[in-house]
Coordinates of C-alpha atoms (C1' of nucleotides) in Angstrom, one line a residue:
Chain A
M1 CA -10.4 -1.9 36.9
N2 CA -7.8 0.1 37.5
P3 CA -5.0 1.3 35.0
L4 CA -4.6 -1.3 32.2
T5 CA -1.3 -2.4 30.8
I6 CA -1.2 -2.4 27.1
G7 CA -1.4 -6.1 26.9
K8 CA -4.7 -6.0 29.1
L9 CA -6.0 -3.2 26.9
A10 CA -5.3 -5.1 23.6
K11 CA -7.3 -8.1 24.9
Q12 CA -10.1 -5.9 26.0
A13 CA -10.1 -4.2 22.8
D14 CA -9.4 -7.2 20.5
L15 CA -6.5 -5.6 19.1
S16 CA -2.8 -6.4 19.0
V17 CA -0.4 -4.7 21.2
E18 CA 1.4 -3.4 18.2
T19 CA -1.5 -1.8 16.9
L20 CA -2.2 0.1 20.1
R21 CA 1.6 1.4 19.9
Y22 CA 0.9 2.1 16.3
Y23 CA -2.3 4.3 17.1
E24 CA -0.1 5.9 19.6
R25 CA 2.4 7.1 17.2
L26 CA -0.3 8.5 15.2
G27 CA -1.5 10.4 18.0
L28 CA -5.0 8.5 18.0
I29 CA -4.6 7.3 21.7
A30 CA -2.3 8.0 24.7
P31 CA -1.6 6.3 27.9
Q32 CA -2.8 8.3 30.7
Q33 CA 0.7 7.8 32.6
R34 CA 3.6 5.6 32.7
S35 CA 4.5 3.2 35.3
E36 CA 8.2 3.7 37.0
A37 CA 9.4 1.2 34.5
G38 CA 8.0 2.9 31.6
Y39 CA 4.9 0.7 31.0
R40 CA 2.0 2.2 29.4
L41 CA -0.8 2.4 31.9
Y42 CA -4.4 3.3 30.3
R43 CA -7.8 4.5 31.7
P44 CA -10.4 1.8 31.0
D45 CA -12.4 4.4 29.1
V46 CA -9.9 4.3 26.4
I47 CA -11.8 1.5 25.1
R48 CA -14.4 3.7 24.1
R49 CA -12.0 5.8 22.2
L50 CA -10.7 2.6 20.3
R51 CA -14.5 1.5 19.7
F52 CA -15.0 5.1 18.0
I53 CA -12.0 4.5 15.7
R54 CA -13.3 1.2 14.9
R55 CA -16.9 2.3 14.0
A56 CA -15.3 5.3 12.0
Q57 CA -13.1 3.0 10.2
A58 CA -16.1 0.7 9.3
L59 CA -17.9 4.0 7.8
G60 CA -14.7 4.5 5.4
F61 CA -12.6 7.1 7.4
S62 CA -8.9 6.9 7.3
L63 CA -6.9 6.9 10.6
E64 CA -5.8 10.5 9.6
E65 CA -9.4 11.4 9.1
I66 CA -10.5 9.7 12.5
A67 CA -7.8 11.8 14.2
E68 CA -9.6 15.0 13.2
L69 CA -12.8 13.3 14.1
L70 CA -11.6 12.7 17.7
A71 CA -10.1 16.2 18.1
L72 CA -13.4 17.6 17.2
S73 CA -15.2 15.3 19.3
G74 CA -12.9 16.4 22.4
N75 CA -13.5 20.2 21.9
P76 CA -17.1 21.0 23.1
A77 CA -17.0 24.4 21.5
A78 CA -16.3 23.1 18.0
S79 CA -19.0 23.1 15.6
A80 CA -20.7 20.1 14.5
G81 CA -20.4 21.6 10.7
E82 CA -16.9 20.4 10.9
V83 CA -18.1 16.9 11.7
K84 CA -20.6 17.2 8.8
A85 CA -18.2 18.6 6.1
L86 CA -15.8 15.6 6.8
T87 CA -18.9 13.3 6.5
Q88 CA -20.1 14.8 3.4
A89 CA -16.6 14.7 1.8
K90 CA -16.5 10.8 2.8
I91 CA -19.6 10.5 1.3
A92 CA -18.6 12.1 -2.2
D93 CA -15.5 10.3 -2.0
I94 CA -17.5 6.9 -1.6
E95 CA -19.8 7.7 -4.3
R96 CA -16.9 8.5 -6.8
R97 CA -15.7 4.9 -5.9
I98 CA -19.1 3.3 -6.4
R99 CA -19.3 5.0 -9.7
D100 CA -15.9 3.8 -10.9
L101 CA -16.8 0.3 -9.7
E102 CA -20.1 0.3 -11.4
R103 CA -18.5 1.2 -14.7
M104 CA -16.1 -1.5 -14.3
R105 CA -18.7 -4.0 -13.4
Q106 CA -20.8 -2.9 -16.4
A107 CA -18.0 -3.4 -18.8
L108 CA -17.1 -6.7 -17.3
D109 CA -20.5 -8.1 -17.3
G110 CA -20.9 -7.0 -21.0
L111 CA -17.8 -9.0 -22.1
A112 CA -18.5 -12.0 -19.9
E113 CA -22.0 -12.4 -21.3
Q114 CA -20.5 -12.7 -25.1
C115 CA -17.9 -14.9 -24.0
P116 CA -18.8 -18.4 -24.9
G117 CA -16.7 -20.0 -22.2
H118 CA -15.3 -23.3 -22.7
R119 CA -16.8 -24.0 -26.1
A120 CA -14.4 -21.7 -27.4
T121 CA -10.4 -21.3 -27.2
T122 CA -8.8 -17.9 -26.4
V123 CA -8.5 -17.0 -30.0
D124 CA -12.1 -16.6 -30.1
C125 CA -12.7 -15.0 -26.8
P126 CA -14.5 -11.6 -26.9
I127 CA -12.8 -10.5 -23.6
L128 CA -9.6 -10.8 -24.8
G129 CA -10.5 -9.4 -28.0
A130 CA -11.7 -6.3 -26.2
L131 CA -8.6 -6.0 -24.2
N132 CA -6.6 -6.2 -27.6
G133 CA -8.7 -3.3 -28.6
E134 CA -10.4 -5.2 -31.4
D135 CA -13.5 -3.1 -31.3
Q136 CA -13.1 0.8 -31.3
Chain B
M1 CA 9.8 2.0 -37.3
N2 CA 12.5 -0.5 -36.4
P3 CA 13.4 -1.7 -32.9
L4 CA 12.5 0.8 -30.0
T5 CA 14.9 2.0 -27.2
I6 CA 13.1 1.9 -23.9
G7 CA 12.9 5.8 -23.7
K8 CA 11.0 5.8 -27.2
L9 CA 8.8 3.1 -26.2
A10 CA 7.9 5.1 -23.2
K11 CA 7.0 8.2 -24.9
Q12 CA 4.8 6.0 -27.5
A13 CA 2.9 4.5 -24.8
D14 CA 2.8 7.3 -22.4
L15 CA 4.5 5.3 -19.7
S16 CA 7.7 6.3 -17.9
V17 CA 10.8 4.2 -18.4
E18 CA 10.8 3.0 -14.8
T19 CA 7.2 1.6 -15.2
L20 CA 8.4 -0.4 -18.1
R21 CA 11.1 -2.0 -16.3
Y22 CA 8.8 -2.6 -13.5
Y23 CA 6.6 -4.3 -15.9
E24 CA 9.4 -6.5 -17.1
R25 CA 10.4 -7.6 -13.6
L26 CA 6.7 -8.5 -13.0
G27 CA 6.9 -10.6 -16.4
L28 CA 4.5 -8.5 -18.4
I29 CA 6.5 -7.4 -21.2
A30 CA 10.1 -8.2 -22.4
P31 CA 12.3 -6.7 -24.9
Q32 CA 12.9 -8.6 -28.1
Q33 CA 16.7 -8.4 -28.0
R34 CA 19.3 -6.3 -26.3
S35 CA 21.9 -4.1 -28.2
E36 CA 25.7 -4.9 -27.7
A37 CA 25.5 -2.2 -24.9
G38 CA 22.9 -3.9 -23.2
Y39 CA 20.1 -1.8 -24.1
R40 CA 16.5 -3.0 -24.3
L41 CA 15.2 -3.1 -28.0
Y42 CA 11.5 -3.6 -28.3
R43 CA 9.3 -4.4 -31.2
P44 CA 6.6 -1.9 -32.2
D45 CA 3.7 -4.3 -31.3
V46 CA 4.8 -4.3 -27.6
I47 CA 2.7 -1.1 -27.6
R48 CA -0.4 -3.3 -28.3
R49 CA 0.6 -5.4 -25.3
L50 CA 1.0 -2.1 -23.1
R51 CA -2.4 -0.9 -24.2
F52 CA -3.7 -4.4 -23.2
I53 CA -2.3 -4.0 -19.9
R54 CA -4.1 -0.5 -19.6
R55 CA -7.4 -1.7 -20.4
A56 CA -7.3 -4.6 -18.4
Q57 CA -6.4 -2.3 -15.3
A58 CA -9.2 0.0 -16.1
L59 CA -11.4 -2.8 -15.7
G60 CA -10.0 -3.5 -12.3
F61 CA -7.5 -6.2 -12.9
S62 CA -4.3 -6.4 -10.9
L63 CA -0.9 -6.5 -12.7
E64 CA -0.8 -10.3 -11.6
E65 CA -4.1 -11.1 -12.8
I66 CA -3.2 -9.3 -16.1
A67 CA -0.1 -11.5 -16.3
E68 CA -2.5 -14.4 -16.4
L69 CA -4.7 -12.8 -18.8
L70 CA -1.7 -12.5 -21.3
A71 CA -0.4 -15.8 -20.7
L72 CA -3.9 -17.3 -21.8
S73 CA -4.1 -14.7 -24.8
G74 CA -0.6 -15.8 -25.8
N75 CA -1.9 -19.7 -26.0
P76 CA -4.2 -20.3 -28.9
A77 CA -5.0 -23.6 -27.3
A78 CA -6.2 -22.2 -24.0
S79 CA -9.9 -22.2 -23.4
A80 CA -11.8 -19.1 -23.3
G81 CA -13.4 -20.5 -20.1
E82 CA -10.3 -19.8 -18.1
V83 CA -10.6 -16.0 -19.0
K84 CA -14.2 -15.9 -18.4
A85 CA -13.8 -17.6 -15.1
L86 CA -11.4 -14.9 -14.0
T87 CA -13.5 -12.2 -15.4
Q88 CA -16.3 -13.4 -13.5
A89 CA -14.2 -13.7 -10.3
K90 CA -13.4 -10.1 -10.9
I91 CA -17.0 -9.2 -11.3
A92 CA -18.0 -10.9 -7.9
D93 CA -15.1 -9.0 -6.3
I94 CA -16.0 -5.8 -7.4
E95 CA -19.8 -6.5 -6.4
R96 CA -18.5 -7.3 -3.0
R97 CA -16.9 -3.8 -2.9
I98 CA -19.5 -2.0 -4.2
R99 CA -22.0 -3.7 -1.6
D100 CA -19.2 -2.5 1.1
L101 CA -19.3 1.1 0.0
E102 CA -23.2 1.3 -0.5
R103 CA -23.3 0.2 3.3
M104 CA -20.9 3.1 4.3
R105 CA -22.7 5.6 2.0
Q106 CA -26.1 4.6 3.6
A107 CA -24.9 4.9 7.2
L108 CA -23.2 8.2 6.5
D109 CA -26.2 9.6 4.6
G110 CA -28.4 8.8 7.6
L111 CA -26.0 10.5 10.0
A112 CA -25.5 13.4 7.6
E113 CA -29.1 14.1 7.5
Q114 CA -29.7 14.2 11.0
C115 CA -26.5 16.5 11.8
P116 CA -27.7 20.2 12.0
G117 CA -24.2 21.2 11.0
H118 CA -23.0 25.0 11.9
R119 CA -26.2 25.3 14.2
A120 CA -25.0 23.1 16.9
T121 CA -21.7 22.1 18.5
T122 CA -19.9 18.8 18.6
V123 CA -21.6 18.0 21.6
D124 CA -25.1 17.7 19.9
C125 CA -23.5 16.3 16.8
P126 CA -25.3 13.0 16.0
I127 CA -22.3 12.0 14.0
L128 CA -20.1 11.7 16.7
G129 CA -22.9 10.4 19.0
A130 CA -23.0 7.4 16.9
L131 CA -19.3 7.1 16.6
N132 CA -19.4 7.0 20.3
G133 CA -22.0 4.1 20.5
E134 CA -24.6 6.2 21.8
D135 CA -27.4 4.2 20.1
Q136 CA -27.2 0.5 20.2
Chain C
dC1 C1' 35.4 16.0 -30.0
dT2 C1' 32.7 16.9 -26.3
dA3 C1' 28.5 17.7 -23.9
dA4 C1' 23.8 16.4 -23.5
dA5 C1' 20.8 13.1 -23.5
dC6 C1' 20.1 8.6 -23.1
dC7 C1' 20.7 3.8 -21.0
dC8 C1' 22.2 0.4 -17.6
dT9 C1' 21.7 -2.1 -12.5
dG10 C1' 20.3 -2.1 -7.9
dT11 C1' 18.2 -0.2 -4.3
dA12 C1' 15.3 2.6 -1.6
dG13 C1' 11.1 5.4 -0.8
dT14 C1' 5.9 6.4 -1.4
dC15 C1' 0.9 5.5 0.2
dG16 C1' -2.0 3.3 4.6
dA17 C1' -2.4 0.2 8.1
dC18 C1' -0.9 -2.7 10.2
dT19 C1' 3.0 -7.0 11.5
dA20 C1' 7.0 -9.0 13.0
dC21 C1' 11.1 -9.2 15.1
dA22 C1' 15.6 -8.0 18.1
dG23 C1' 17.6 -7.2 22.2
dA24 C1' 16.8 -5.5 26.5
dG25 C1' 14.5 -4.6 30.9
dT26 C1' 10.6 -5.8 34.4
dC27 C1' 6.7 -8.4 36.8
dA28 C1' 4.4 -12.2 38.9
dA29 C1' 3.8 -16.9 40.0
dG30 C1' 5.2 -21.1 42.2
Chain D
dC1 C1' 15.0 -17.1 43.3
dT2 C1' 14.1 -18.5 39.0
dT3 C1' 11.2 -18.8 34.8
dG4 C1' 8.0 -17.6 31.9
dA5 C1' 5.4 -13.8 30.4
dC6 C1' 5.0 -9.4 30.0
dT7 C1' 6.8 -4.7 28.4
dC8 C1' 10.0 -1.2 26.5
dT9 C1' 12.4 1.0 22.0
dG10 C1' 13.4 1.0 17.4
dT11 C1' 13.6 -0.9 12.9
dA12 C1' 12.3 -3.4 9.2
dG13 C1' 8.7 -6.0 6.4
dT14 C1' 4.1 -6.6 4.0
dC15 C1' 1.0 -5.6 0.0
dG16 C1' 0.5 -3.0 -5.1
dA17 C1' 1.8 0.1 -8.4
dC18 C1' 4.6 2.6 -9.2
dT19 C1' 8.8 6.7 -8.5
dA20 C1' 13.2 8.0 -7.6
dC21 C1' 17.6 8.1 -7.1
dA22 C1' 23.0 6.8 -7.4
dG23 C1' 26.6 5.7 -10.0
dG24 C1' 28.0 4.1 -13.7
dG25 C1' 28.4 3.3 -19.4
dT26 C1' 26.6 4.6 -24.4
dT27 C1' 25.0 7.2 -28.2
dT28 C1' 24.4 11.4 -30.8
dA29 C1' 23.7 16.3 -32.0
dG30 C1' 26.2 20.0 -33.0

DNA sequence: CTAAACCCTGTAGTCGACTACAGAGTCAAG
DNA sequence: CTTGACTCTGTAGTCGACTACAGGGTTTAG
């Protein structure tokens, strides 16, 4: 298991070659070295880094935020407080988005309940009525 | 209050002129006619249509979906069932997004709780630990 | 009558996370 | 030794909802 070419890494990590080059442009990963012909050669443990990225994405972090997390992760002298702060900011962000969606869902629920569906034409549709500002 | 030029309409509706032209490209609005010089002239009641669009956006509908809603709204023979179906699909969509976000929030919450923050370095940070796949 | 303020079309840029080439060079199997 | 699979760089396209020009023509206030 020596240096991986980008195609092998892509297969191992289940990502496309283009995505890997894209991550490199963003500074998320880098090949350990280049071959004489300029081919990227990766150490196998970059796969761990890619898994880090995927897990962080699943938690809602953007690639830019993940770059910060990776930088902190690579600096043993850095404080866990910074990671915690990023995490709490993300929690706040997610909570705000949830609240927005909850508000929409409630409004839509109320309207859908009132709507008689196929027993009426659009003229009597309370959903369209609300969108047309018939109440308030 | 006769035909509005696009600038006046933009002011009245609190939208930019560019946005109005963009909505026209998408088929959401159309000027009643054009002046001799080719200027768009709108009937004042297009403002109601723009409010419809804004309300629907606030409920989470995309402009493409709003075009459908407007088409149904303009067809008195159409069934309210179609509007209800669109609404219920949107509710389902929003609920799925809420569930995804809830899952993220829960995971982040758990991690943030365990993290000692500034009392530790990143080496002992459980958040980074989790991202590195230390558990499971 | 002139200058500011308006309007037109058409094109391109923004954000984020990719995806898809084109055109060229390189490597590995048979 | 050839052919196919791989890799390189660089550029452009995708989605959605705008936003921002450039380079013209038109209208209106003073």
